[in-house]
PDB file of C-alpha atoms in Angstrom:
ATOM      1  CA  MET A   1       4.688  66.069  40.007  1.00  0.00           C
ATOM      2  CA  GLN A   2       5.862  62.616  38.995  1.00  0.00           C
ATOM      3  CA  ILE A   3       8.438  60.824  41.179  1.00  0.00           C
ATOM      4  CA  SER A   4      10.243  57.673  40.073  1.00  0.00           C
ATOM      5  CA  ILE A   5      11.048  55.287  42.936  1.00  0.00           C
ATOM      6  CA  VAL A   6      13.587  52.535  42.204  1.00  0.00           C
ATOM      7  CA  LEU A   7      14.573  49.612  44.431  1.00  0.00           C
ATOM      8  CA  GLN A   8      17.621  47.446  43.760  1.00  0.00           C
ATOM      9  CA  ASN A   9      19.487  44.777  45.702  1.00  0.00           C
ATOM     10  CA  LEU A  10      23.105  45.204  44.582  1.00  0.00           C
ATOM     11  CA  GLY A  11      24.278  41.720  45.516  1.00  0.00           C
ATOM     12  CA  HIS A  12      27.265  41.979  47.884  1.00  0.00           C
ATOM     13  CA  GLY A  13      27.773  45.668  47.236  1.00  0.00           C
ATOM     14  CA  GLY A  14      28.003  45.242  43.485  1.00  0.00           C
ATOM     15  CA  VAL A  15      31.505  43.871  43.894  1.00  0.00           C
ATOM     16  CA  ARG A  16      31.042  40.095  43.962  1.00  0.00           C
ATOM     17  CA  ASP A  17      29.058  37.952  41.571  1.00  0.00           C
ATOM     18  CA  SER A  18      26.992  34.897  42.450  1.00  0.00           C
ATOM     19  CA  GLU A  19      29.921  32.530  41.912  1.00  0.00           C
ATOM     20  CA  GLY A  20      32.121  34.433  44.341  1.00  0.00           C
ATOM     21  CA  GLU A  21      34.377  36.037  41.758  1.00  0.00           C
ATOM     22  CA  ARG A  22      35.432  39.476  42.910  1.00  0.00           C
ATOM     23  CA  ARG A  23      34.711  42.003  40.199  1.00  0.00           C
ATOM     24  CA  ASP A  24      33.147  45.429  39.952  1.00  0.00           C
ATOM     25  CA  ARG A  25      29.598  45.125  38.651  1.00  0.00           C
ATOM     26  CA  TRP A  26      28.800  48.809  39.158  1.00  0.00           C
ATOM     27  CA  PRO A  27      29.007  49.689  35.426  1.00  0.00           C
ATOM     28  CA  LEU A  28      26.292  47.106  34.703  1.00  0.00           C
ATOM     29  CA  ILE A  29      24.206  48.202  37.694  1.00  0.00           C
ATOM     30  CA  LEU A  30      24.596  51.823  36.598  1.00  0.00           C
ATOM     31  CA  GLU A  31      23.319  50.959  33.125  1.00  0.00           C
ATOM     32  CA  ARG A  32      20.212  49.404  34.674  1.00  0.00           C
ATOM     33  CA  LEU A  33      19.562  52.226  37.109  1.00  0.00           C
ATOM     34  CA  ALA A  34      20.302  55.067  34.715  1.00  0.00           C
ATOM     35  CA  ASP A  35      17.720  53.670  32.303  1.00  0.00           C
ATOM     36  CA  ALA A  36      15.120  53.824  35.083  1.00  0.00           C
ATOM     37  CA  ALA A  37      16.022  57.476  35.867  1.00  0.00           C
ATOM     38  CA  PRO A  38      15.267  57.315  39.607  1.00  0.00           C
ATOM     39  CA  ASP A  39      14.264  60.357  41.611  1.00  0.00           C
ATOM     40  CA  VAL A  40      14.567  58.215  44.748  1.00  0.00           C
ATOM     41  CA  LEU A  41      16.879  55.204  44.723  1.00  0.00           C
ATOM     42  CA  LEU A  42      16.658  52.542  47.446  1.00  0.00           C
ATOM     43  CA  LEU A  43      19.581  50.115  47.650  1.00  0.00           C
ATOM     44  CA  ASN A  44      20.136  46.887  49.558  1.00  0.00           C
ATOM     45  CA  GLU A  45      23.382  45.007  50.242  1.00  0.00           C
ATOM     46  CA  CYS A  46      25.689  48.012  50.163  1.00  0.00           C
ATOM     47  CA  ASN A  47      28.522  45.844  51.461  1.00  0.00           C
ATOM     48  CA  HIS A  48      31.782  47.736  52.051  1.00  0.00           C
ATOM     49  CA  TRP A  49      30.269  50.977  50.787  1.00  0.00           C
ATOM     50  CA  ASP A  50      31.429  52.594  54.033  1.00  0.00           C
ATOM     51  CA  GLU A  51      35.098  52.006  53.240  1.00  0.00           C
ATOM     52  CA  ASN A  52      37.526  54.458  51.650  1.00  0.00           C
ATOM     53  CA  GLY A  53      35.591  57.538  52.659  1.00  0.00           C
ATOM     54  CA  PHE A  54      32.245  56.356  51.261  1.00  0.00           C
ATOM     55  CA  MET A  55      33.853  56.111  47.836  1.00  0.00           C
ATOM     56  CA  ARG A  56      31.243  53.739  46.413  1.00  0.00           C
ATOM     57  CA  LEU A  57      28.293  55.735  47.736  1.00  0.00           C
ATOM     58  CA  GLY A  58      29.825  58.925  46.327  1.00  0.00           C
ATOM     59  CA  ARG A  59      30.451  57.281  42.971  1.00  0.00           C
ATOM     60  CA  ALA A  60      26.828  56.158  42.755  1.00  0.00           C
ATOM     61  CA  ALA A  61      25.595  59.657  43.564  1.00  0.00           C
ATOM     62  CA  ARG A  62      27.849  61.306  40.991  1.00  0.00           C
ATOM     63  CA  ASP A  63      27.126  58.796  38.245  1.00  0.00           C
ATOM     64  CA  LEU A  64      23.353  59.098  38.664  1.00  0.00           C
ATOM     65  CA  GLY A  65      23.191  62.827  39.407  1.00  0.00           C
ATOM     66  CA  LEU A  66      21.686  62.181  42.827  1.00  0.00           C
ATOM     67  CA  GLU A  67      22.467  63.148  46.395  1.00  0.00           C
ATOM     68  CA  ALA A  68      23.130  60.418  48.939  1.00  0.00           C
ATOM     69  CA  LEU A  69      21.898  60.174  52.496  1.00  0.00           C
ATOM     70  CA  PRO A  70      24.158  58.350  54.970  1.00  0.00           C
ATOM     71  CA  LEU A  71      24.270  54.575  54.933  1.00  0.00           C
ATOM     72  CA  SER A  72      22.048  52.998  57.559  1.00  0.00           C
ATOM     73  CA  PRO A  73      23.711  51.261  60.510  1.00  0.00           C
ATOM     74  CA  SER A  74      23.883  47.527  59.832  1.00  0.00           C
ATOM     75  CA  ARG A  75      24.792  44.735  62.236  1.00  0.00           C
ATOM     76  CA  SER A  76      25.676  42.434  59.347  1.00  0.00           C
ATOM     77  CA  GLY A  77      27.500  44.940  57.153  1.00  0.00           C
ATOM     78  CA  TYR A  78      24.781  44.582  54.484  1.00  0.00           C
ATOM     79  CA  ALA A  79      23.773  48.213  54.764  1.00  0.00           C
ATOM     80  CA  THR A  80      20.888  49.971  53.027  1.00  0.00           C
ATOM     81  CA  ALA A  81      21.179  53.277  51.193  1.00  0.00           C
ATOM     82  CA  MET A  82      18.925  56.012  49.860  1.00  0.00           C
ATOM     83  CA  LEU A  83      19.768  58.535  47.164  1.00  0.00           C
ATOM     84  CA  TYR A  84      17.456  61.267  45.850  1.00  0.00           C
ATOM     85  CA  ARG A  85      17.145  63.989  43.215  1.00  0.00           C
ATOM     86  CA  ARG A  86      17.331  67.284  45.068  1.00  0.00           C
ATOM     87  CA  GLU A  87      16.170  69.340  42.069  1.00  0.00           C
ATOM     88  CA  LYS A  88      12.818  67.567  42.225  1.00  0.00           C
ATOM     89  CA  LEU A  89      12.311  66.709  45.905  1.00  0.00           C
ATOM     90  CA  GLY A  90      14.136  69.624  47.469  1.00  0.00           C
ATOM     91  CA  PRO A  91      16.366  69.138  50.531  1.00  0.00           C
ATOM     92  CA  TRP A  92      15.524  66.228  52.799  1.00  0.00           C
ATOM     93  CA  ARG A  93      13.572  67.289  55.894  1.00  0.00           C
ATOM     94  CA  PHE A  94      14.578  64.383  58.105  1.00  0.00           C
ATOM     95  CA  TRP A  95      16.767  61.309  57.932  1.00  0.00           C
ATOM     96  CA  ASN A  96      16.098  58.736  60.618  1.00  0.00           C
ATOM     97  CA  PRO A  97      17.904  55.395  60.983  1.00  0.00           C
ATOM     98  CA  ASP A  98      16.481  54.765  64.470  1.00  0.00           C
ATOM     99  CA  PHE A  99      15.956  51.042  65.106  1.00  0.00           C
ATOM    100  CA  SER A 100      18.243  50.142  62.185  1.00  0.00           C
ATOM    101  CA  ASP A 101      20.536  48.244  64.527  1.00  0.00           C
ATOM    102  CA  GLU A 102      17.572  46.048  65.501  1.00  0.00           C
ATOM    103  CA  PHE A 103      17.431  44.827  61.907  1.00  0.00           C
ATOM    104  CA  THR A 104      19.894  42.234  60.684  1.00  0.00           C
ATOM    105  CA  HIS A 105      20.696  44.245  57.565  1.00  0.00           C
ATOM    106  CA  GLY A 106      19.493  47.778  58.299  1.00  0.00           C
ATOM    107  CA  MET A 107      16.609  50.200  57.824  1.00  0.00           C
ATOM    108  CA  ALA A 108      16.125  53.962  57.532  1.00  0.00           C
ATOM    109  CA  ILE A 109      13.485  56.502  56.570  1.00  0.00           C
ATOM    110  CA  ALA A 110      13.587  60.029  55.179  1.00  0.00           C
ATOM    111  CA  GLY A 111      11.048  62.819  54.818  1.00  0.00           C
ATOM    112  CA  PHE A 112      10.536  65.110  51.827  1.00  0.00           C
ATOM    113  CA  ASP A 113       8.225  68.077  51.262  1.00  0.00           C
ATOM    114  CA  VAL A 114       6.452  67.416  47.967  1.00  0.00           C
ATOM    115  CA  GLY A 115       3.551  69.789  48.561  1.00  0.00           C
ATOM    116  CA  LEU A 116       1.323  67.460  50.568  1.00  0.00           C
ATOM    117  CA  PRO A 117      -0.356  68.315  53.897  1.00  0.00           C
ATOM    118  CA  SER A 118       2.486  66.415  55.604  1.00  0.00           C
ATOM    119  CA  LEU A 119       5.872  65.131  54.508  1.00  0.00           C
ATOM    120  CA  LEU A 120       6.255  62.160  52.217  1.00  0.00           C
ATOM    121  CA  THR A 121       8.041  59.423  54.175  1.00  0.00           C
ATOM    122  CA  VAL A 122      10.295  57.145  52.128  1.00  0.00           C
ATOM    123  CA  GLY A 123      11.835  54.061  53.737  1.00  0.00           C
ATOM    124  CA  VAL A 124      14.360  51.418  52.769  1.00  0.00           C
ATOM    125  CA  ALA A 125      15.048  48.135  54.539  1.00  0.00           C
ATOM    126  CA  HIS A 126      16.369  44.629  54.051  1.00  0.00           C
ATOM    127  CA  ILE A 127      14.296  42.120  56.001  1.00  0.00           C
ATOM    128  CA  THR A 128      16.218  39.221  57.487  1.00  0.00           C
ATOM    129  CA  PRO A 129      16.332  35.856  55.700  1.00  0.00           C
ATOM    130  CA  MET A 130      17.644  34.226  58.875  1.00  0.00           C
ATOM    131  CA  SER A 131      14.416  33.843  60.840  1.00  0.00           C
ATOM    132  CA  LYS A 132      10.764  33.858  59.837  1.00  0.00           C
ATOM    133  CA  ILE A 133       9.932  35.023  63.366  1.00  0.00           C
ATOM    134  CA  LYS A 134      12.371  37.932  63.321  1.00  0.00           C
ATOM    135  CA  ALA A 135      11.288  38.799  59.778  1.00  0.00           C
ATOM    136  CA  VAL A 136       7.781  39.481  61.088  1.00  0.00           C
ATOM    137  CA  ILE A 137       9.179  41.653  63.891  1.00  0.00           C
ATOM    138  CA  GLU A 138      11.305  43.639  61.452  1.00  0.00           C
ATOM    139  CA  ALA A 139       8.328  44.043  59.119  1.00  0.00           C
ATOM    140  CA  GLU A 140       6.187  45.372  61.970  1.00  0.00           C
ATOM    141  CA  THR A 141       8.818  47.954  62.857  1.00  0.00           C
ATOM    142  CA  PHE A 142       9.295  48.973  59.234  1.00  0.00           C
ATOM    143  CA  ALA A 143       5.547  49.356  58.750  1.00  0.00           C
ATOM    144  CA  ILE A 144       5.233  51.660  61.739  1.00  0.00           C
ATOM    145  CA  ARG A 145       8.216  53.766  60.706  1.00  0.00           C
ATOM    146  CA  GLY A 146       6.583  54.409  57.333  1.00  0.00           C
ATOM    147  CA  TYR A 147       4.047  56.584  59.146  1.00  0.00           C
ATOM    148  CA  ARG A 148       6.738  58.630  60.882  1.00  0.00           C
ATOM    149  CA  ALA A 149       5.642  61.891  59.240  1.00  0.00           C
ATOM    150  CA  GLY A 150       1.995  61.131  58.540  1.00  0.00           C
ATOM    151  CA  PRO A 151      -0.172  59.109  56.163  1.00  0.00           C
ATOM    152  CA  PHE A 152       1.924  59.468  53.015  1.00  0.00           C
ATOM    153  CA  GLY A 153       4.502  56.690  52.888  1.00  0.00           C
ATOM    154  CA  VAL A 154       6.557  54.721  50.367  1.00  0.00           C
ATOM    155  CA  LEU A 155       8.612  51.721  51.492  1.00  0.00           C
ATOM    156  CA  GLY A 156      11.022  49.592  49.483  1.00  0.00           C
ATOM    157  CA  ALA A 157      12.791  46.472  50.677  1.00  0.00           C
ATOM    158  CA  ASP A 158      14.148  43.076  49.933  1.00  0.00           C
ATOM    159  CA  PHE A 159      11.507  41.430  52.111  1.00  0.00           C
ATOM    160  CA  ASN A 160      13.002  37.933  51.724  1.00  0.00           C
ATOM    161  CA  HIS A 161       9.470  36.544  51.920  1.00  0.00           C
ATOM    162  CA  PRO A 162       6.778  36.077  49.281  1.00  0.00           C
ATOM    163  CA  PRO A 163       3.930  38.495  48.678  1.00  0.00           C
ATOM    164  CA  PHE A 164       0.327  37.437  48.252  1.00  0.00           C
ATOM    165  CA  GLY A 165      -0.209  35.516  45.022  1.00  0.00           C
ATOM    166  CA  SER A 166       3.342  34.189  45.135  1.00  0.00           C
ATOM    167  CA  LEU A 167       4.656  32.112  42.237  1.00  0.00           C
ATOM    168  CA  ALA A 168       7.546  30.711  44.239  1.00  0.00           C
ATOM    169  CA  SER A 169       9.664  27.870  42.855  1.00  0.00           C
ATOM    170  CA  PRO A 170      10.998  25.776  45.754  1.00  0.00           C
ATOM    171  CA  GLU A 171      13.268  23.823  43.429  1.00  0.00           C
ATOM    172  CA  ALA A 172      15.179  27.056  42.740  1.00  0.00           C
ATOM    173  CA  MET A 173      15.618  27.899  46.441  1.00  0.00           C
ATOM    174  CA  LEU A 174      18.266  27.060  48.945  1.00  0.00           C
ATOM    175  CA  THR A 175      16.980  24.701  51.640  1.00  0.00           C
ATOM    176  CA  TYR A 176      17.017  27.373  54.331  1.00  0.00           C
ATOM    177  CA  ASN A 177      14.896  29.676  52.153  1.00  0.00           C
ATOM    178  CA  VAL A 178      12.337  26.912  51.613  1.00  0.00           C
ATOM    179  CA  ALA A 179      12.150  26.523  55.398  1.00  0.00           C
ATOM    180  CA  ARG A 180      11.218  30.179  55.849  1.00  0.00           C
ATOM    181  CA  ARG A 181       9.235  30.993  52.730  1.00  0.00           C
ATOM    182  CA  PHE A 182       6.761  28.105  52.980  1.00  0.00           C
ATOM    183  CA  LYS A 183       4.297  27.042  55.668  1.00  0.00           C
ATOM    184  CA  ASP A 184       4.817  23.407  54.661  1.00  0.00           C
ATOM    185  CA  PRO A 185       8.563  23.186  53.944  1.00  0.00           C
ATOM    186  CA  LEU A 186       8.498  19.393  54.366  1.00  0.00           C
ATOM    187  CA  GLY A 187       5.854  18.995  51.695  1.00  0.00           C
ATOM    188  CA  ASP A 188       6.717  17.167  48.479  1.00  0.00           C
ATOM    189  CA  PRO A 189       6.747  19.719  47.005  1.00  0.00           C
ATOM    190  CA  PRO A 190       6.051  22.626  49.396  1.00  0.00           C
ATOM    191  CA  ARG A 191       2.896  24.390  48.259  1.00  0.00           C
ATOM    192  CA  VAL A 192       1.780  26.905  50.893  1.00  0.00           C
ATOM    193  CA  PRO A 193       3.745  30.192  50.794  1.00  0.00           C
ATOM    194  CA  ASN A 194       4.553  31.838  54.105  1.00  0.00           C
ATOM    195  CA  THR A 195       2.916  35.228  53.597  1.00  0.00           C
ATOM    196  CA  ASP A 196       3.158  36.352  57.232  1.00  0.00           C
ATOM    197  CA  VAL A 197       5.318  39.355  56.268  1.00  0.00           C
ATOM    198  CA  ALA A 198       2.904  40.347  53.504  1.00  0.00           C
ATOM    199  CA  GLN A 199       0.021  40.025  56.002  1.00  0.00           C
ATOM    200  CA  ILE A 200       1.745  42.367  58.465  1.00  0.00           C
ATOM    201  CA  MET A 201       2.275  45.021  55.800  1.00  0.00           C
ATOM    202  CA  ALA A 202      -1.329  44.732  54.570  1.00  0.00           C
ATOM    203  CA  GLU A 203      -2.713  44.943  58.107  1.00  0.00           C
ATOM    204  CA  ASN A 204      -0.778  48.186  58.531  1.00  0.00           C
ATOM    205  CA  GLY A 205      -2.394  49.720  55.472  1.00  0.00           C
ATOM    206  CA  TYR A 206       0.250  49.128  52.801  1.00  0.00           C
ATOM    207  CA  VAL A 207      -0.482  48.391  49.163  1.00  0.00           C
ATOM    208  CA  ASP A 208       1.827  46.372  46.928  1.00  0.00           C
ATOM    209  CA  ALA A 209       2.666  48.775  44.081  1.00  0.00           C
ATOM    210  CA  MET A 210       3.144  46.093  41.442  1.00  0.00           C
ATOM    211  CA  VAL A 211      -0.102  44.307  42.347  1.00  0.00           C
ATOM    212  CA  HIS A 212      -1.979  47.616  42.290  1.00  0.00           C
ATOM    213  CA  LEU A 213      -0.576  48.477  38.857  1.00  0.00           C
ATOM    214  CA  TYR A 214      -1.296  44.974  37.598  1.00  0.00           C
ATOM    215  CA  GLY A 215      -4.912  45.476  38.591  1.00  0.00           C
ATOM    216  CA  LYS A 216      -5.019  48.564  36.375  1.00  0.00           C
ATOM    217  CA  THR A 217      -3.053  47.219  33.403  1.00  0.00           C
ATOM    218  CA  ARG A 218      -3.162  43.383  33.533  1.00  0.00           C
ATOM    219  CA  ASN A 219       0.522  43.488  32.583  1.00  0.00           C
ATOM    220  CA  ASP A 220       1.930  40.162  33.815  1.00  0.00           C
ATOM    221  CA  ARG A 221       5.503  41.466  33.691  1.00  0.00           C
ATOM    222  CA  LEU A 222       4.772  43.641  36.714  1.00  0.00           C
ATOM    223  CA  LEU A 223       4.523  40.462  38.810  1.00  0.00           C
ATOM    224  CA  GLY A 224       7.792  38.980  37.572  1.00  0.00           C
ATOM    225  CA  ARG A 225      10.296  37.465  39.956  1.00  0.00           C
ATOM    226  CA  THR A 226      12.948  39.707  41.394  1.00  0.00           C
ATOM    227  CA  GLY A 227      15.011  36.880  42.901  1.00  0.00           C
ATOM    228  CA  LYS A 228      15.819  33.540  41.317  1.00  0.00           C
ATOM    229  CA  SER A 229      12.836  31.830  42.880  1.00  0.00           C
ATOM    230  CA  ASP A 230      10.231  34.459  43.757  1.00  0.00           C
ATOM    231  CA  ARG A 231       9.180  38.113  43.843  1.00  0.00           C
ATOM    232  CA  ILE A 232      10.801  39.119  47.121  1.00  0.00           C
ATOM    233  CA  ASP A 233      11.667  42.780  46.438  1.00  0.00           C
ATOM    234  CA  TRP A 234       8.614  45.006  46.818  1.00  0.00           C
ATOM    235  CA  ILE A 235       7.707  48.674  46.730  1.00  0.00           C
ATOM    236  CA  LEU A 236       4.773  49.375  49.031  1.00  0.00           C
ATOM    237  CA  VAL A 237       2.753  52.543  49.505  1.00  0.00           C
ATOM    238  CA  THR A 238       0.259  53.604  52.135  1.00  0.00           C
ATOM    239  CA  SER A 239      -3.374  53.539  51.047  1.00  0.00           C
ATOM    240  CA  PRO A 240      -3.647  57.304  50.418  1.00  0.00           C
ATOM    241  CA  VAL A 241      -0.661  57.087  48.051  1.00  0.00           C
ATOM    242  CA  ALA A 242      -1.965  54.094  46.054  1.00  0.00           C
ATOM    243  CA  PRO A 243      -4.128  56.194  43.662  1.00  0.00           C
ATOM    244  CA  ALA A 244      -0.957  58.056  42.658  1.00  0.00           C
ATOM    245  CA  LEU A 245       0.715  54.939  41.196  1.00  0.00           C
ATOM    246  CA  VAL A 246       0.794  55.554  37.458  1.00  0.00           C
ATOM    247  CA  ASN A 247       3.549  53.315  36.137  1.00  0.00           C
ATOM    248  CA  GLY A 248       5.894  50.500  37.105  1.00  0.00           C
ATOM    249  CA  ARG A 249       8.234  47.863  35.745  1.00  0.00           C
ATOM    250  CA  ILE A 250      10.710  45.174  36.663  1.00  0.00           C
ATOM    251  CA  LEU A 251      14.331  46.051  35.846  1.00  0.00           C
ATOM    252  CA  ASP A 252      16.046  42.954  34.482  1.00  0.00           C
ATOM    253  CA  THR A 253      18.671  44.217  32.036  1.00  0.00           C
ATOM    254  CA  PRO A 254      21.572  43.855  31.904  1.00  0.00           C
ATOM    255  CA  ALA A 255      20.917  40.429  33.394  1.00  0.00           C
ATOM    256  CA  GLU A 256      24.450  40.213  34.839  1.00  0.00           C
ATOM    257  CA  ALA A 257      24.077  43.428  36.850  1.00  0.00           C
ATOM    258  CA  ALA A 258      22.879  41.724  40.047  1.00  0.00           C
ATOM    259  CA  ASN A 259      21.350  38.516  41.363  1.00  0.00           C
ATOM    260  CA  HIS A 260      18.105  40.448  41.938  1.00  0.00           C
ATOM    261  CA  ASN A 261      16.016  42.318  39.419  1.00  0.00           C
ATOM    262  CA  GLY A 262      15.128  45.874  40.295  1.00  0.00           C
ATOM    263  CA  VAL A 263      11.680  47.362  40.809  1.00  0.00           C
ATOM    264  CA  ALA A 264      10.562  50.793  39.572  1.00  0.00           C
ATOM    265  CA  ALA A 265       7.317  52.610  40.367  1.00  0.00           C
ATOM    266  CA  THR A 266       6.212  56.111  39.389  1.00  0.00           C
ATOM    267  CA  LEU A 267       3.989  58.303  41.553  1.00  0.00           C
ATOM    268  CA  ASP A 268       2.015  61.352  40.450  1.00  0.00           C
ATOM    269  CA  THR A 269       1.740  63.370  43.649  1.00  0.00           C
ATOM    270  CA  ASP A 270      -1.249  65.294  42.284  1.00  0.00           C
ATOM    271  CA  LEU A 271      -3.243  62.056  42.544  1.00  0.00           C
ATOM    272  CA  ILE A 272      -2.488  61.285  46.205  1.00  0.00           C
ATOM    273  CA  ASN A 273      -5.624  61.150  48.345  1.00  0.00           C
ATOM    274  CA  VAL A 274      -5.444  63.971  50.890  1.00  0.00           C
ATOM    275  CA  GLU A 275      -9.055  63.676  52.104  1.00  0.00           C
ATOM    276  CA  ASN A 276     -10.545  61.812  55.071  1.00  0.00           C
ATOM    277  CA  LEU A 277      -7.253  60.899  56.718  1.00  0.00           C
ATOM    278  CA  TRP A 278      -8.491  61.061  60.310  1.00  0.00           C
ATOM    279  CA  ASN A 279      -7.481  57.442  61.138  1.00  0.00           C
ATOM    280  CA  TYR A 280      -3.819  57.912  60.219  1.00  0.00           C
ATOM    281  CA  GLY A 281      -2.933  59.940  63.291  1.00  0.00           C
TER     282      GLY A 281
END
């Protein structure tokens, strides 16, 4: 079975553009997401989606033909959301936002029975841009939660930090982002990316989906920036799931949909490694 995973930062709930003008960008976001045909949709910055009886979350579910899990608790109001295609994944087996209130912007995981020896865990988070120290702590928690049901995990987040092999452009960053995304922020120019978050995820057995697919295809577009200055939105999978990655792309049209590009990755569950998993608990 093939499952399409899509990650998108909405940008202030899809209501405000980068210049602060209040307008509804959902029609443009919908165009982008509908083209990707997600079976699981992971959303960041669901600002104000908990108002008016979850109207915006319900609209997204109806427009995309998906079912929505509850918004994650968020201290900042920048909640995360997860929607899924019930006809393909069946009913969710667990929904767990534990520890979400320890994140600045929220985190949650869900479990689905897709015919594996244990449930497939899918997680969504938005790692803080406020502190490089707290970002590492949030990443550690997120990494552990991805193993909540066993060795088969998929995580998507705006990590707000560069991955390995970063092509960051400090001249396109706000000063406070330079201070957190580089080891030498006072350099002229800064040259050493701060990959501490990427290191944490790798140490916990996660594989960067776009890097893995690039290794198979040599398609440079897979490594395109998702933010204005760097590739900060990632889909990660646990090592047993990595062989199942069969396709991926960066979602960048319509360009006005959001201030982040989306990320899409397709898994073929028949290719997941279910052997020799003794060290995953």
